[in-house]
Structures are given as structure tokens and as C-alpha cells.
mmCIF file of C-alpha atoms in Angstrom:
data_model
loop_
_atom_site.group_PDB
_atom_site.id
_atom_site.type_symbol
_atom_site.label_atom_id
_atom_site.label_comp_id
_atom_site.label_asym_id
_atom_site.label_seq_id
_atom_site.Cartn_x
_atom_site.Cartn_y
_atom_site.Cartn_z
ATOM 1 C CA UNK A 58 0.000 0.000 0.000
ATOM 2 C CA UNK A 59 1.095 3.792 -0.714
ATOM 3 C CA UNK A 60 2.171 5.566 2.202
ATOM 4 C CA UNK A 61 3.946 8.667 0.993
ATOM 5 C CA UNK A 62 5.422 10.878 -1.883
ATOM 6 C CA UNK A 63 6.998 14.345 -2.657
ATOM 7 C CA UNK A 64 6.203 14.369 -6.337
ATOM 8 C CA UNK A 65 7.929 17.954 -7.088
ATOM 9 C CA UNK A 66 11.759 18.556 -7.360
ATOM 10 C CA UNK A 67 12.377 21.116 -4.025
ATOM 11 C CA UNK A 68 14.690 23.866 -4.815
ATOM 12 C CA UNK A 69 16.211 26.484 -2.021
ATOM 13 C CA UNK A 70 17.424 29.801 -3.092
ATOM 14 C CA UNK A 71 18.858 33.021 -0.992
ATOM 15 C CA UNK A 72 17.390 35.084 -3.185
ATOM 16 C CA UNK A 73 15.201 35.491 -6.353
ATOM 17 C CA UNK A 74 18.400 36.610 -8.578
ATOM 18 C CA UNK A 75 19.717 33.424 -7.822
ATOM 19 C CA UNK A 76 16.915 31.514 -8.915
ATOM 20 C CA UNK A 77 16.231 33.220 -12.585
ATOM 21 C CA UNK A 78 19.811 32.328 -13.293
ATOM 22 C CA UNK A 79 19.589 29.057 -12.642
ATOM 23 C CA UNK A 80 16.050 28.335 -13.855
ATOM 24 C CA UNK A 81 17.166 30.168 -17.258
ATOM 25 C CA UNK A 82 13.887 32.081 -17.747
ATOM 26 C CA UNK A 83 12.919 31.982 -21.745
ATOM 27 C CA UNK A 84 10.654 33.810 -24.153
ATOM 28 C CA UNK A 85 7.976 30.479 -23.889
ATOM 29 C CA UNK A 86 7.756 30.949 -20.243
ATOM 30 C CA UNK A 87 4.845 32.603 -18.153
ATOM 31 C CA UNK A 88 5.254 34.493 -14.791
ATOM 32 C CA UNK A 89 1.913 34.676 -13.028
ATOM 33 C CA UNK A 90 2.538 36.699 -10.042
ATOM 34 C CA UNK A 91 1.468 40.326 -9.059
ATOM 35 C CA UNK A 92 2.922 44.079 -10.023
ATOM 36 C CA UNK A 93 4.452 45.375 -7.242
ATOM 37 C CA UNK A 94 6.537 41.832 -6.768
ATOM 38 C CA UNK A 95 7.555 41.376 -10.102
ATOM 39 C CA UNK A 96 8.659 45.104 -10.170
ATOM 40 C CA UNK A 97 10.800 45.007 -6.797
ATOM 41 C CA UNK A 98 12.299 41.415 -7.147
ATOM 42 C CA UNK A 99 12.026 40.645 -11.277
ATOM 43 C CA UNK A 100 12.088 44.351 -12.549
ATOM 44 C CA UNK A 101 16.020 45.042 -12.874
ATOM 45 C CA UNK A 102 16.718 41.543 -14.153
ATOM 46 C CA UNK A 103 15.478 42.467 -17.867
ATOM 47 C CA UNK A 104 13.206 39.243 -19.021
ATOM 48 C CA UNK A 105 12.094 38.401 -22.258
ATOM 49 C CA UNK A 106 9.003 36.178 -20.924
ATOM 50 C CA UNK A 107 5.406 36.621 -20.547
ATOM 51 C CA UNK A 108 4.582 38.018 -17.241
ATOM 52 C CA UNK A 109 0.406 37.961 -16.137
ATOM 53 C CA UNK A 110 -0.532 40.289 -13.048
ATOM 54 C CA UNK A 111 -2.889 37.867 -10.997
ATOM 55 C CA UNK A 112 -4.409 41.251 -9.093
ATOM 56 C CA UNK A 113 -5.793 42.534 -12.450
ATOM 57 C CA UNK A 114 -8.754 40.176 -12.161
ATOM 58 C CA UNK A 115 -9.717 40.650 -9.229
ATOM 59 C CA UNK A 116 -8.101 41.150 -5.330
ATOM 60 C CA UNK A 117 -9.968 38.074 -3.385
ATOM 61 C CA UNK A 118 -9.862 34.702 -3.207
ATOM 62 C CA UNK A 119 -9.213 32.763 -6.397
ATOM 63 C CA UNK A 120 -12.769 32.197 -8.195
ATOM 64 C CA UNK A 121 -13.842 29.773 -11.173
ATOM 65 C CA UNK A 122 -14.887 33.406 -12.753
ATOM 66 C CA UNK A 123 -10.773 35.047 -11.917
ATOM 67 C CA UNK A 124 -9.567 31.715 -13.638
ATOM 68 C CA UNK A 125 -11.778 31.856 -16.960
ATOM 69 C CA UNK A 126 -11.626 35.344 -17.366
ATOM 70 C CA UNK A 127 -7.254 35.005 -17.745
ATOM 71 C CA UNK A 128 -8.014 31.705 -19.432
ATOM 72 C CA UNK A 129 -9.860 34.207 -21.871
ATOM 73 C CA UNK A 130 -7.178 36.468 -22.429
ATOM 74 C CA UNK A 131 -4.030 33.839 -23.002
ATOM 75 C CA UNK A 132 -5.763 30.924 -24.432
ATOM 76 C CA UNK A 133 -3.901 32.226 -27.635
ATOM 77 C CA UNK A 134 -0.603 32.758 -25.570
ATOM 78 C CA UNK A 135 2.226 30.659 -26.801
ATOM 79 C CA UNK A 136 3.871 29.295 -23.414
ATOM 80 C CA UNK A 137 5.561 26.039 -22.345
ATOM 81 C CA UNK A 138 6.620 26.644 -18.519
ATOM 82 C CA UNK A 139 4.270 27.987 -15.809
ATOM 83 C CA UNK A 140 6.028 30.039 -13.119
ATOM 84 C CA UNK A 141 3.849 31.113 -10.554
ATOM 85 C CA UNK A 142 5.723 33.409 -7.991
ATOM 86 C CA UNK A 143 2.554 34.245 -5.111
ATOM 87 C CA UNK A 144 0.742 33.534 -2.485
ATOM 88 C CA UNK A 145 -2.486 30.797 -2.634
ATOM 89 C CA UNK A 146 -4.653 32.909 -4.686
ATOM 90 C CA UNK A 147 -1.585 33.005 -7.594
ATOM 91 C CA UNK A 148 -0.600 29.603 -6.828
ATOM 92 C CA UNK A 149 -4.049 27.895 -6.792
ATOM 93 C CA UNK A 150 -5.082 29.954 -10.088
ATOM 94 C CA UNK A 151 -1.828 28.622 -12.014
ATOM 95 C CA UNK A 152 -2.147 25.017 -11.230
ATOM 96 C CA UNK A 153 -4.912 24.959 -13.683
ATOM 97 C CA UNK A 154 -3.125 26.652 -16.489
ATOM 98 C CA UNK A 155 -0.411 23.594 -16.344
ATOM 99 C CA UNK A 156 -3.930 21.920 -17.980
ATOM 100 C CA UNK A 157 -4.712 20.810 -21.478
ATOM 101 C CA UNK A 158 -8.203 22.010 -20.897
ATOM 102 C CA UNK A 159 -9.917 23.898 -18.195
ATOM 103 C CA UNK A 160 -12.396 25.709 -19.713
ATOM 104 C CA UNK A 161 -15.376 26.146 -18.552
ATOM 105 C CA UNK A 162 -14.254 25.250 -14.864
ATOM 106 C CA UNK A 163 -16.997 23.886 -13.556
ATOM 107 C CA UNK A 164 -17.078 21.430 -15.911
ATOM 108 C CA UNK A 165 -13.638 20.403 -14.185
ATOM 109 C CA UNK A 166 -15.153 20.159 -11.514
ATOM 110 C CA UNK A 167 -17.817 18.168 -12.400
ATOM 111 C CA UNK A 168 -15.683 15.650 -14.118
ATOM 112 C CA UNK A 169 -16.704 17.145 -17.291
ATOM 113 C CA UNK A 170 -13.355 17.408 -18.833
ATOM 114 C CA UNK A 171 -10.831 14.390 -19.468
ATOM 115 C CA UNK A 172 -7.765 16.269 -17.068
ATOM 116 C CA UNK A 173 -4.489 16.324 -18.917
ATOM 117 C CA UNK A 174 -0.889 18.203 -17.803
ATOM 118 C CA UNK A 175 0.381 20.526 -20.636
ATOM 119 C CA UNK A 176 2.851 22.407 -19.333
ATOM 120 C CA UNK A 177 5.376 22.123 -16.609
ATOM 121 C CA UNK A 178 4.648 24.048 -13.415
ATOM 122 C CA UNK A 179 7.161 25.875 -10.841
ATOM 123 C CA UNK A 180 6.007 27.264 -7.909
ATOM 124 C CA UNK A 181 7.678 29.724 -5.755
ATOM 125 C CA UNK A 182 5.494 31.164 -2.713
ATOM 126 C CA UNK A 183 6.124 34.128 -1.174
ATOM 127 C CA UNK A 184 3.810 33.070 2.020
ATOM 128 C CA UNK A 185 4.597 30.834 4.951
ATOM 129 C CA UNK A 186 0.778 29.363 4.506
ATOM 130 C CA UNK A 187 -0.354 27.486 1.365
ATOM 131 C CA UNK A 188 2.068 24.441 1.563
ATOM 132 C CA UNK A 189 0.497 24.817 -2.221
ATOM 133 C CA UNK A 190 3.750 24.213 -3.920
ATOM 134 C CA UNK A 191 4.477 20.408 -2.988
ATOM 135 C CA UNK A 192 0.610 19.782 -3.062
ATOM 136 C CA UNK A 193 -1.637 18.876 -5.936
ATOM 137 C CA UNK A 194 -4.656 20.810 -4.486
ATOM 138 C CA UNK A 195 -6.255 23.679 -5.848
ATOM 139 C CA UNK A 196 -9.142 25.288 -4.224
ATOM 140 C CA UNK A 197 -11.269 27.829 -5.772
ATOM 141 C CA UNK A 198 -14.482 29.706 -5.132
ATOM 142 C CA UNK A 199 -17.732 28.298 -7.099
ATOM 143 C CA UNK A 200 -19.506 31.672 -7.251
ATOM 144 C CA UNK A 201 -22.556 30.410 -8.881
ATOM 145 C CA UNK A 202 -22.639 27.407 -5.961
ATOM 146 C CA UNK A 203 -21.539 29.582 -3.200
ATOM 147 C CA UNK A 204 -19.177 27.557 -1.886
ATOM 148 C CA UNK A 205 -15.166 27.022 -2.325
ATOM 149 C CA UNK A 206 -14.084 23.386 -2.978
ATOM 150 C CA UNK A 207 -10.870 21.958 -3.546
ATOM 151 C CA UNK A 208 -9.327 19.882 -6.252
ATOM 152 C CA UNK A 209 -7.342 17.223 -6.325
ATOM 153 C CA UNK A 210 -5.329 15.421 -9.545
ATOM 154 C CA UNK A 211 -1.831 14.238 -10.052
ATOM 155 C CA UNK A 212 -1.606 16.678 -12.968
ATOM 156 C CA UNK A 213 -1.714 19.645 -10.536
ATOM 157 C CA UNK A 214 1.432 18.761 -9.016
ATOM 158 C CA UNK A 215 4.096 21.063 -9.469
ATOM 159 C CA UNK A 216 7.302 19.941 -11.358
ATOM 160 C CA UNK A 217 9.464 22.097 -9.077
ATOM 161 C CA UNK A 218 9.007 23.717 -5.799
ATOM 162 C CA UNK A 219 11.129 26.787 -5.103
ATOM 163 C CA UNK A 220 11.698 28.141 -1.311
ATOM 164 C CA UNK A 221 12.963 31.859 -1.261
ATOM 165 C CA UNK A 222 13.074 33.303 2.130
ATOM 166 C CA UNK A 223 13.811 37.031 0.927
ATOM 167 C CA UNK A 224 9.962 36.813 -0.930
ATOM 168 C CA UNK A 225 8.497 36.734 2.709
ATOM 169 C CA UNK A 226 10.801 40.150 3.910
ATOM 170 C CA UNK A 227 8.027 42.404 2.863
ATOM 171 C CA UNK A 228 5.045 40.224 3.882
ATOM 172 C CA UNK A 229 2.243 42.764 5.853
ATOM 173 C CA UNK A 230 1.788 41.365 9.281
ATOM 174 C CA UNK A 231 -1.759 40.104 8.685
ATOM 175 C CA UNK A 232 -0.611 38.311 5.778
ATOM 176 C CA UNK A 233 1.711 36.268 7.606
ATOM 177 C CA UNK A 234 -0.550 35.420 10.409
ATOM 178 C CA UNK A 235 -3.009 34.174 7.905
ATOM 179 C CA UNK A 236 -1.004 32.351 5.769
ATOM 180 C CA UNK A 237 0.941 30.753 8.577
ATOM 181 C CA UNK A 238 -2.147 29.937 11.138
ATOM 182 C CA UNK A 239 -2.857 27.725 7.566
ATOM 183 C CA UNK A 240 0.571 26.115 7.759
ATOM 184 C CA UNK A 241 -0.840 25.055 11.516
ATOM 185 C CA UNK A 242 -4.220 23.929 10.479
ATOM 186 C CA UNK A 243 -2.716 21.937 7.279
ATOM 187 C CA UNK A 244 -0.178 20.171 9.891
ATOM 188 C CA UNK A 245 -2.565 19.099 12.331
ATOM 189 C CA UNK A 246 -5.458 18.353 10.431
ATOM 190 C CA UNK A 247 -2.833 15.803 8.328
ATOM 191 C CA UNK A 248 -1.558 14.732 11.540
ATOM 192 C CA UNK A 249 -4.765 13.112 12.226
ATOM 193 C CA UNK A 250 -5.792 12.083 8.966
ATOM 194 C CA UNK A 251 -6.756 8.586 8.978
ATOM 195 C CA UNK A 252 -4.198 8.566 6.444
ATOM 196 C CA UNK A 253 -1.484 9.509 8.392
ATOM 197 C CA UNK A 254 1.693 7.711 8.106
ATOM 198 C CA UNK A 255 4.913 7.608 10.257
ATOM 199 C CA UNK A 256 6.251 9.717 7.278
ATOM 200 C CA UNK A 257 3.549 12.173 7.286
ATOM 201 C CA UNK A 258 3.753 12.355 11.324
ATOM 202 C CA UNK A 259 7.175 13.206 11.066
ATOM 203 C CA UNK A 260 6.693 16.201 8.788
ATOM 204 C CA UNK A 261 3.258 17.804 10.982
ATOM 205 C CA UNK A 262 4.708 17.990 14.404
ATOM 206 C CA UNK A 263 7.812 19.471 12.903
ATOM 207 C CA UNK A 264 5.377 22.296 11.365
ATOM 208 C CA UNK A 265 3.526 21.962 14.346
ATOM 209 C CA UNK A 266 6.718 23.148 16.471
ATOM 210 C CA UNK A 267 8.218 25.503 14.536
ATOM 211 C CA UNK A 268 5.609 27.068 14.266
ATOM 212 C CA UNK A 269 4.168 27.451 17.770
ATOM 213 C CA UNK A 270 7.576 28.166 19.072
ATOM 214 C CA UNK A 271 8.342 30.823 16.261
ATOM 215 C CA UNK A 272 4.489 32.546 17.406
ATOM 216 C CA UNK A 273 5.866 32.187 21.341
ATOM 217 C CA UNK A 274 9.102 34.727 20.074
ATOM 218 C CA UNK A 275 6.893 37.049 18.138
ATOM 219 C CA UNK A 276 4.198 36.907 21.339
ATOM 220 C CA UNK A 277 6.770 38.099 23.528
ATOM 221 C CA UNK A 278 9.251 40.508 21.423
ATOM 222 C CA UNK A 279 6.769 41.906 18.951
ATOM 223 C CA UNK A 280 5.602 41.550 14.938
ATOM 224 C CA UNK A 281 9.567 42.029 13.958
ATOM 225 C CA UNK A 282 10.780 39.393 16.000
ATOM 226 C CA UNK A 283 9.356 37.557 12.760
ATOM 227 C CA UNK A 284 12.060 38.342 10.491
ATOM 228 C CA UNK A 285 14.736 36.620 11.194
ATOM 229 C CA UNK A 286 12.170 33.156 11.612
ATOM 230 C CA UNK A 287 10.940 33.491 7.814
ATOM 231 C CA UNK A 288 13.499 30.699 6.692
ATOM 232 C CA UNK A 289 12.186 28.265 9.261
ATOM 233 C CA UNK A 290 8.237 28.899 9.060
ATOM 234 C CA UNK A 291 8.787 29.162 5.049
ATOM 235 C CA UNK A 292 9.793 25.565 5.880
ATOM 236 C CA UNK A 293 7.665 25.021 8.335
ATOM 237 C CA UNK A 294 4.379 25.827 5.470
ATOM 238 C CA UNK A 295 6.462 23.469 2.875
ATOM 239 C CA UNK A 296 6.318 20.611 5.338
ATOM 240 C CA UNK A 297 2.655 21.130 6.617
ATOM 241 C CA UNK A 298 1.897 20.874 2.816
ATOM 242 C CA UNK A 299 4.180 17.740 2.112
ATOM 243 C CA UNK A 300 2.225 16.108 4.758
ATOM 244 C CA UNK A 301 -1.350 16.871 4.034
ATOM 245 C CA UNK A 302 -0.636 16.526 0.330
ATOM 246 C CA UNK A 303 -0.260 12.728 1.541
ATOM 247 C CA UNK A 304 -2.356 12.585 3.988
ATOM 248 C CA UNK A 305 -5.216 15.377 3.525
ATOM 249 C CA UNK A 306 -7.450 17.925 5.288
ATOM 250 C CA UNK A 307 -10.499 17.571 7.104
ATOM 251 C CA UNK A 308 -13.304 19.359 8.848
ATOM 252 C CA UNK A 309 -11.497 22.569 9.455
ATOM 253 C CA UNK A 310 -11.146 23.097 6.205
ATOM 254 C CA UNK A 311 -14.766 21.993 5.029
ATOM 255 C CA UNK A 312 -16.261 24.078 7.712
ATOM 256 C CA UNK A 313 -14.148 27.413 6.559
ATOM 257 C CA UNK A 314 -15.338 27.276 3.201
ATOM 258 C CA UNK A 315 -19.143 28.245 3.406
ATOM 259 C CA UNK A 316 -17.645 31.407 5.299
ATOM 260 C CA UNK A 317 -14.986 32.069 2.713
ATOM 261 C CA UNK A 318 -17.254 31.589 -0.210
ATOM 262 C CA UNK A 319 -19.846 33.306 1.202
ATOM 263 C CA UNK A 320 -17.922 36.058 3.243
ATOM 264 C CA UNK A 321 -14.794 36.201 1.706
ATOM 265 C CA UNK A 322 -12.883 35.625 5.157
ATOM 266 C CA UNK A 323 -9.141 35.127 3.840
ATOM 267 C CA UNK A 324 -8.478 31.210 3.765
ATOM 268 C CA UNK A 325 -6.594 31.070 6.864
ATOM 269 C CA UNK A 326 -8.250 33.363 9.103
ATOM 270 C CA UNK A 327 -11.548 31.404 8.192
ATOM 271 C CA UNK A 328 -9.579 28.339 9.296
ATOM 272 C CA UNK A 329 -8.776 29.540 12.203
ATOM 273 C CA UNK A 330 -12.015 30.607 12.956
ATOM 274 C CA UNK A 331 -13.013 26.926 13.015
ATOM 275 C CA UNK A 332 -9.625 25.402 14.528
ATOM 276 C CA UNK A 333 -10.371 24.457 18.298
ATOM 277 C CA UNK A 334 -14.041 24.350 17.654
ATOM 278 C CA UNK A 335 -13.417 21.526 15.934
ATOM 279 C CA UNK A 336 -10.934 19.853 18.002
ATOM 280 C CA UNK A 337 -12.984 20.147 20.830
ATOM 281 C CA UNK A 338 -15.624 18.259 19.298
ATOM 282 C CA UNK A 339 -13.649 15.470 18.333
ATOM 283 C CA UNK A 340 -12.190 15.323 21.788
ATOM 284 C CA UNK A 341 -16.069 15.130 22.883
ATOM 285 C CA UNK A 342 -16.345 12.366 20.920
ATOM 286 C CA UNK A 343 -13.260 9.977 21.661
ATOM 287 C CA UNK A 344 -10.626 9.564 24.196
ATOM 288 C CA UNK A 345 -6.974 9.265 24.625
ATOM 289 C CA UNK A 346 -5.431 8.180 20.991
ATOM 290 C CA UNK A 347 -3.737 10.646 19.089
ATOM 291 C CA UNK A 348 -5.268 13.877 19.823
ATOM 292 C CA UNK A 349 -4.246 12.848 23.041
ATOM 293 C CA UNK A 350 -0.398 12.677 22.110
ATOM 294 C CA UNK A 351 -1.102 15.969 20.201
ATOM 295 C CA UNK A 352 -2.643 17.588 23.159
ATOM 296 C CA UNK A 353 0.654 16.503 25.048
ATOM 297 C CA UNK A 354 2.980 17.285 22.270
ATOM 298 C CA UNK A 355 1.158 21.060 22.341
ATOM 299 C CA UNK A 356 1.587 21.859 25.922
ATOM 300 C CA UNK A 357 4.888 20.635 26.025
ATOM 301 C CA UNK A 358 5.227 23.425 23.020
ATOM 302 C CA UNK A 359 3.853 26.551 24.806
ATOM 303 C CA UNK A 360 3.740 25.437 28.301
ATOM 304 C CA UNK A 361 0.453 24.528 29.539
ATOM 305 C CA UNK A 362 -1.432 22.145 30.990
ATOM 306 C CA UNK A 363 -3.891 19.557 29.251
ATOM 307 C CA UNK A 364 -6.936 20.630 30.896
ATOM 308 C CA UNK A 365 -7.012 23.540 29.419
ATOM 309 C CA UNK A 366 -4.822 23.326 25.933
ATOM 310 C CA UNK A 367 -7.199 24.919 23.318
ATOM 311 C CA UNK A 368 -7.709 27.719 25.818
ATOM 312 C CA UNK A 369 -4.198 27.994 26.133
ATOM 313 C CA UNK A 370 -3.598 27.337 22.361
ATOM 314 C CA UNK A 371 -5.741 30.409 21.476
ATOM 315 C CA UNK A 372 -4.811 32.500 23.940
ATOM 316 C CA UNK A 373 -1.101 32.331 22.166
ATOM 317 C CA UNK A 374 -2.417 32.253 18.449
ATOM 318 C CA UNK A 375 -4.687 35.447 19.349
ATOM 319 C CA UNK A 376 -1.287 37.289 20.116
ATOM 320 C CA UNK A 377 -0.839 36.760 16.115
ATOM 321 C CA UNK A 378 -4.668 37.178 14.765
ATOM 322 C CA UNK A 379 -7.564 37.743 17.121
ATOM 323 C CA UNK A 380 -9.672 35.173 16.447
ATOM 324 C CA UNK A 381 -13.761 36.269 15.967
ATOM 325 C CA UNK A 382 -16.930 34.672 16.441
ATOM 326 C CA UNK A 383 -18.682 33.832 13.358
ATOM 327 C CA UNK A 384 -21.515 36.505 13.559
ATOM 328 C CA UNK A 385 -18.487 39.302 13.448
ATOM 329 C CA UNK A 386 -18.080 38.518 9.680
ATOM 330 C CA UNK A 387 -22.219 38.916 9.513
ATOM 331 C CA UNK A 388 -23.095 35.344 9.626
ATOM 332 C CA UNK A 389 -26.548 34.895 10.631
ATOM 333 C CA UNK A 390 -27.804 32.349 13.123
ATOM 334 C CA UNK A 391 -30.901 30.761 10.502
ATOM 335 C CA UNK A 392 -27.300 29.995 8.107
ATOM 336 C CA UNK A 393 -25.518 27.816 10.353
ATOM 337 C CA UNK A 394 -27.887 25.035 9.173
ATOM 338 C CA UNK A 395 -27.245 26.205 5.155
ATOM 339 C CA UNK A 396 -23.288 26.700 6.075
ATOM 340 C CA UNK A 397 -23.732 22.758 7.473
ATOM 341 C CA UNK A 398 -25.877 21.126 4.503
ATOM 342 C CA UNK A 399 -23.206 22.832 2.499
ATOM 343 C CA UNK A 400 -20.338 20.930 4.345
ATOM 344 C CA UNK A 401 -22.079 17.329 3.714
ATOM 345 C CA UNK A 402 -22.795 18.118 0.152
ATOM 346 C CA UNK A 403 -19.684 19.475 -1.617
ATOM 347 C CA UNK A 404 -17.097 18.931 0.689
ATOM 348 C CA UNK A 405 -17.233 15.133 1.258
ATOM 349 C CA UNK A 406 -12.960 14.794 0.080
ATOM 350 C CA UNK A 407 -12.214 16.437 3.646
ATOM 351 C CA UNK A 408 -14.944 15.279 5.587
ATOM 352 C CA UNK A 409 -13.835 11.453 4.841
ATOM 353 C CA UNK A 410 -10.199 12.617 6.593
ATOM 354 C CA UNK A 411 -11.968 13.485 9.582
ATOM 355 C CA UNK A 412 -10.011 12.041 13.279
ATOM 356 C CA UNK A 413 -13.828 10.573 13.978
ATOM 357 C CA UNK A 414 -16.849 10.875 12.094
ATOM 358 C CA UNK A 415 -18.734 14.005 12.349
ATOM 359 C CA UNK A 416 -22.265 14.376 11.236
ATOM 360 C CA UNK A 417 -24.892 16.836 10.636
ATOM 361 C CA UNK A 418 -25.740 17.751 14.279
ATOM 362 C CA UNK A 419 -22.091 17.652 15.150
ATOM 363 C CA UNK A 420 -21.503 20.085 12.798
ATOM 364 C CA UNK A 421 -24.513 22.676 13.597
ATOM 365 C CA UNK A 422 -23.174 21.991 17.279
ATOM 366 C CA UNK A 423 -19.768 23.482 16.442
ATOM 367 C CA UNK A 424 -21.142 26.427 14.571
ATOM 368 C CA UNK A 425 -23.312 27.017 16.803
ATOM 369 C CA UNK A 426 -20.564 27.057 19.606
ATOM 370 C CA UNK A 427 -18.548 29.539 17.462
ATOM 371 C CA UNK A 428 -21.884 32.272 16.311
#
């Protein structure tokens, strides 16, 4: 039986000048990143390629509509290598352009279209977050359905993954505590994956660590404190995403995406919104096992006792984003049983990788907890 894989090549650079040399950037190749990026770290270095600024269709998540409307504009675009410099909006938007066909996306989706790789794909993120460059997940917005929902196929791997530290420098404060309290959720919602392996384990509580240890410095010394960490959490987000790429996501990530698609919380905010609810629910429902050795291996981490780890937990991850009850972002009571028949019915991929099984009263419980 399969246990584990890293299908992309993993490449580690100082910085981005380092990396166009030795990638050899050509006249066939497409950038997809944003402006201000490709004109402080790309600008000076005088490419001949085709460069696409992701923020021209639109600022929010990535949305079937963002992806067809550049499909539109470079279906005629001669272009053999995919480079997609960005955080999970750029990233999750170029994994479908490595494609044969992906128009109209829903059709994707809907297993309309006979999924084909056409072009090679490297990925170079500029968040500590997505894990996206070692995974073959992309997760869009359905606007006409409301929801976001992930995909899954081999042909969305990346052929190379490319870790830059000096791409995370300029990183806004909020951006890193989003895109890094997503490295967390990715690592311990693999961790317990039913499909877990030794390898896997190995990979989430090292994300778990560095991570929590990392948010203990910037707790105590300030939003600074997280520069000279970038190299580690950068890691930190790759392994997260090498281990849930094996192993998967579950209900944290189903329950976020009514209030993403909905709301348009950023991914890892509305992740966290849903983190300990969740958790707490499965410890309701089970006993000792491996959230158990979690729950250990996180107070050991911050320094707390069991009894009361998620209130601990949260008490340190609210130092980095305050976390808000659902009703802050406008949710209204009467939708927590909408946001739930949601869940069962497009996002049964995560809800299979649950720790235990949760069901339709479970999950109105947990909203319900978190309104």
C-alpha cells in the first residue's frame, strides 16, 4: 500500500536573482505573479518572458470566474513553462493553467473534462501558509454554488518547488498570520488524517513546532521578532503541505469554506475561525489516541497544561490574529444550518479525513458554539 510521496523537485534559493539564473527564464515561459513583486524582485533583471498580473482580475480569493476570465485572455498565448511566484490565490489559479483544458471550470469540476498536464509548473510562494507548492490541491471559489471546494489530480502537481526566504521580507503582518495559522491547520489536520503515516507524522509535528515556538518569540518581542524566523516557518508551510498533500485535510477546512465563499474571510483566518471548535468536538467524541499525544505534544510546546490546551492554544495564536466569532463577519444564526448542509454536500474529500466521524448535528453543534 502507498504511504507517501513528494512528487515535485524542491529547490532552495537566498534570493530570487539566484533563482532566474539558474532556472534560465525563456521567451515560452509565463510568470503569473502580481505588479508590485515582479517590479521590486524581477524588474532590474530584464526578461524576455510573458509576465500575467494575478491582481488585475480581481483582489480576493481565487474564483472559477478570476480563472476563466485570464483563461480568456491567453488561451492564444504561446507558453511552455508555468512560473507562478505568489501567495495561494496566484498559486491555486496557475495550477490549472499547467492543464490541457480547463475551460469552462466547472465542468472540471464536475468531471466534465478528461484532465491532462500541458505544461510544466514551478512554484515559488512568497507566504509561509499554502504548503500549495508540494501539493496537488487547488481550491477555488464556485460563485454560482456559493461555496469554495478543492481539487485534487496528479496533474496539478508542481514539477518544481522553489523556497525563497527574501519573498516573505516584505510580507504585511496580517498576511503572515493568515497564511501561517494555515501552515498550523494543514499540519494538524494531516496529523490526524486517517491517512497519516509515520512519514507524514514526522513532517506535521515538525510544522507543528516551529511554528508554535516561532508565534511564542513574536508573542513576547513583537511583529519584527518575525524576520529573522521566515526561513524556518517558510519551511515550516512546505512541510505542513508535504504532509497533508499525503495525507489530507479535514473538517477545518470543510467548515471554513461556506464562510470564505460566502464572506470572503481570507483562507486562513476562516480556518482559524473553526480550529479548536473543531478539536474540541472530536475530543467530545473519543478519548486518549492521538489527539491525546497531540494535546501533550502542544503543551509541552507553549507550556500549559492539558486541561485547558485549546484555551491555552488560542490565547497564544490570538497574540498573532484575534480570532472572531462567526456573527463578526455577519453570519446569521438561521445559516448555520445552510453553512452545514453545504459541508455534507460538496465537501465530502475532507470530511472522509476526519479524526472521527462528524455528522450533521455535530456540525450545527460546532457552529453554533462559534456564532
Amino acid at each position: 500500500m502507498k504511504k507517501f510521496a513528494v512528487k515535485p523537485e524542491i529547490y532552495m534559493y537566498d534570493k530570487v536573482k539566484e533563482f532566474v539564473e539558474d532556472i534560465d527564464i525563456k521567451k515560452t515561459d509565463l510568470i503569473i505573479t502580481n505588479e508590485s513583486r515582479y517590479n521590486q524582485y524581477f524588474g532590474e533583471l530584464n526578461l524576455e518572458c510573458h509576465v500575467l498580473f494575478r491582481e488585475k482580475y480581481g483582489k480576493e480569493e481565487p474564483s472559477d470566474e478570476m480563472v476563466e476570465a485570464i483563461y480568456n485572455d491567453i488561451k492564444d498565448l504561446n507558453y511552455k513553462r508555468i512560473i507562478a511566484v505568489g501567495g495561494g490565490t496566484t498559486i491555486d489559479v496557475a495550477k490549472f493553467f499547467a492543464l490541457k483544458e480547463l475551460y469552462p471550470v466547472l465542468d472540471l469540476y464536475d468531471g466534465k473534462i478528461d484532465i491532462q498536464k500541458a505544461k510544466e509548473l514551478i512554484v515559488v510562494p512568497t507566504t509561509c501558509g499554502t504548503g500549495s507548492e508540494v501539493t496537488n490541491v487547488s481550491i477555488l471559489e464556485l460563485r454560482s454554488r456559493k461555496t469554495k471546494k478543492g481539487m485534487a489530480v496528479e496533474e496539478m502537481y508542481p514539477d518544481k518547488a522553489v523556497l525563497i526566504p527574501e519573498l516573505l521580507e516584505k510580507l504585511p503582518f496580517k498576511f503572515f498570520a493568515t497564511s501561517s495559522l494555515d501552515a498550523l491547520v494543514h499540519a494538524v489536520e494531516s496529523l490526524l488524517s486517517p491517512k497519516a503515516s509515520p512519514f507524514t507524522e514526522m513532517y506535521s509535528y515538525k510544522a507543528i513546532e516551529t511554528i508554535l515556538k516561532s508565534y511564542k518569540i513574536i508573542a513576547e518581542n513583537g511583529e519584527e521578532a518575525r524576520k529573522p524566523l521566515l526561513n524556518n516557518l517558510l519551511l515550516a508551510s512546505t512541510f505542513a503541505g508535504i504532509s497533508f498533500g499525503n495525507a489530507g485535510c479535514a473538517a477545518v477546512h470543510a467548515m471554513s469554506y461556506p464562510l470564505g465563499g460566502i464572506y470572503h474571510v481570507p483562507h486562513g483566518e476562516a480556518n482559524y475561525a473553526m480550529f479548536t471548535g473543531v478539536l474540541e468536538k472530536y475530543g467530545e467524541k473519543t478519548e486518549g489516541g492521538k489527539l491525546e499525544k497531540l494535546n501533550k505534544f502542544i503543551c509541552d510546546v507553549i507550556g500549559c497544561s492539558e486541561e485547558n490546551v485549546y484555551e491555552e492554544l488560542e490565547n497564544l495564536l490570538n497574540k498573532i490574529l484575534m480570532k472572531k466569532p462567526l456573527r463578526e463577519y455577519g453570519v446569521k444564526e438561521e445559516e448555520i444550518y445552510e453553512f452545514a448542509d453545504s459541508v455534507i454536500e460538496n465537501q465530502g474529500r475532507l470530511m472522509s479525513n476526519n479524526y472521527v466521524e462528524l455528522n450533521r448535528d455535530d456540525l450545527i453543534n460546532i457552529y453554533k458554539k462559534l456564532w
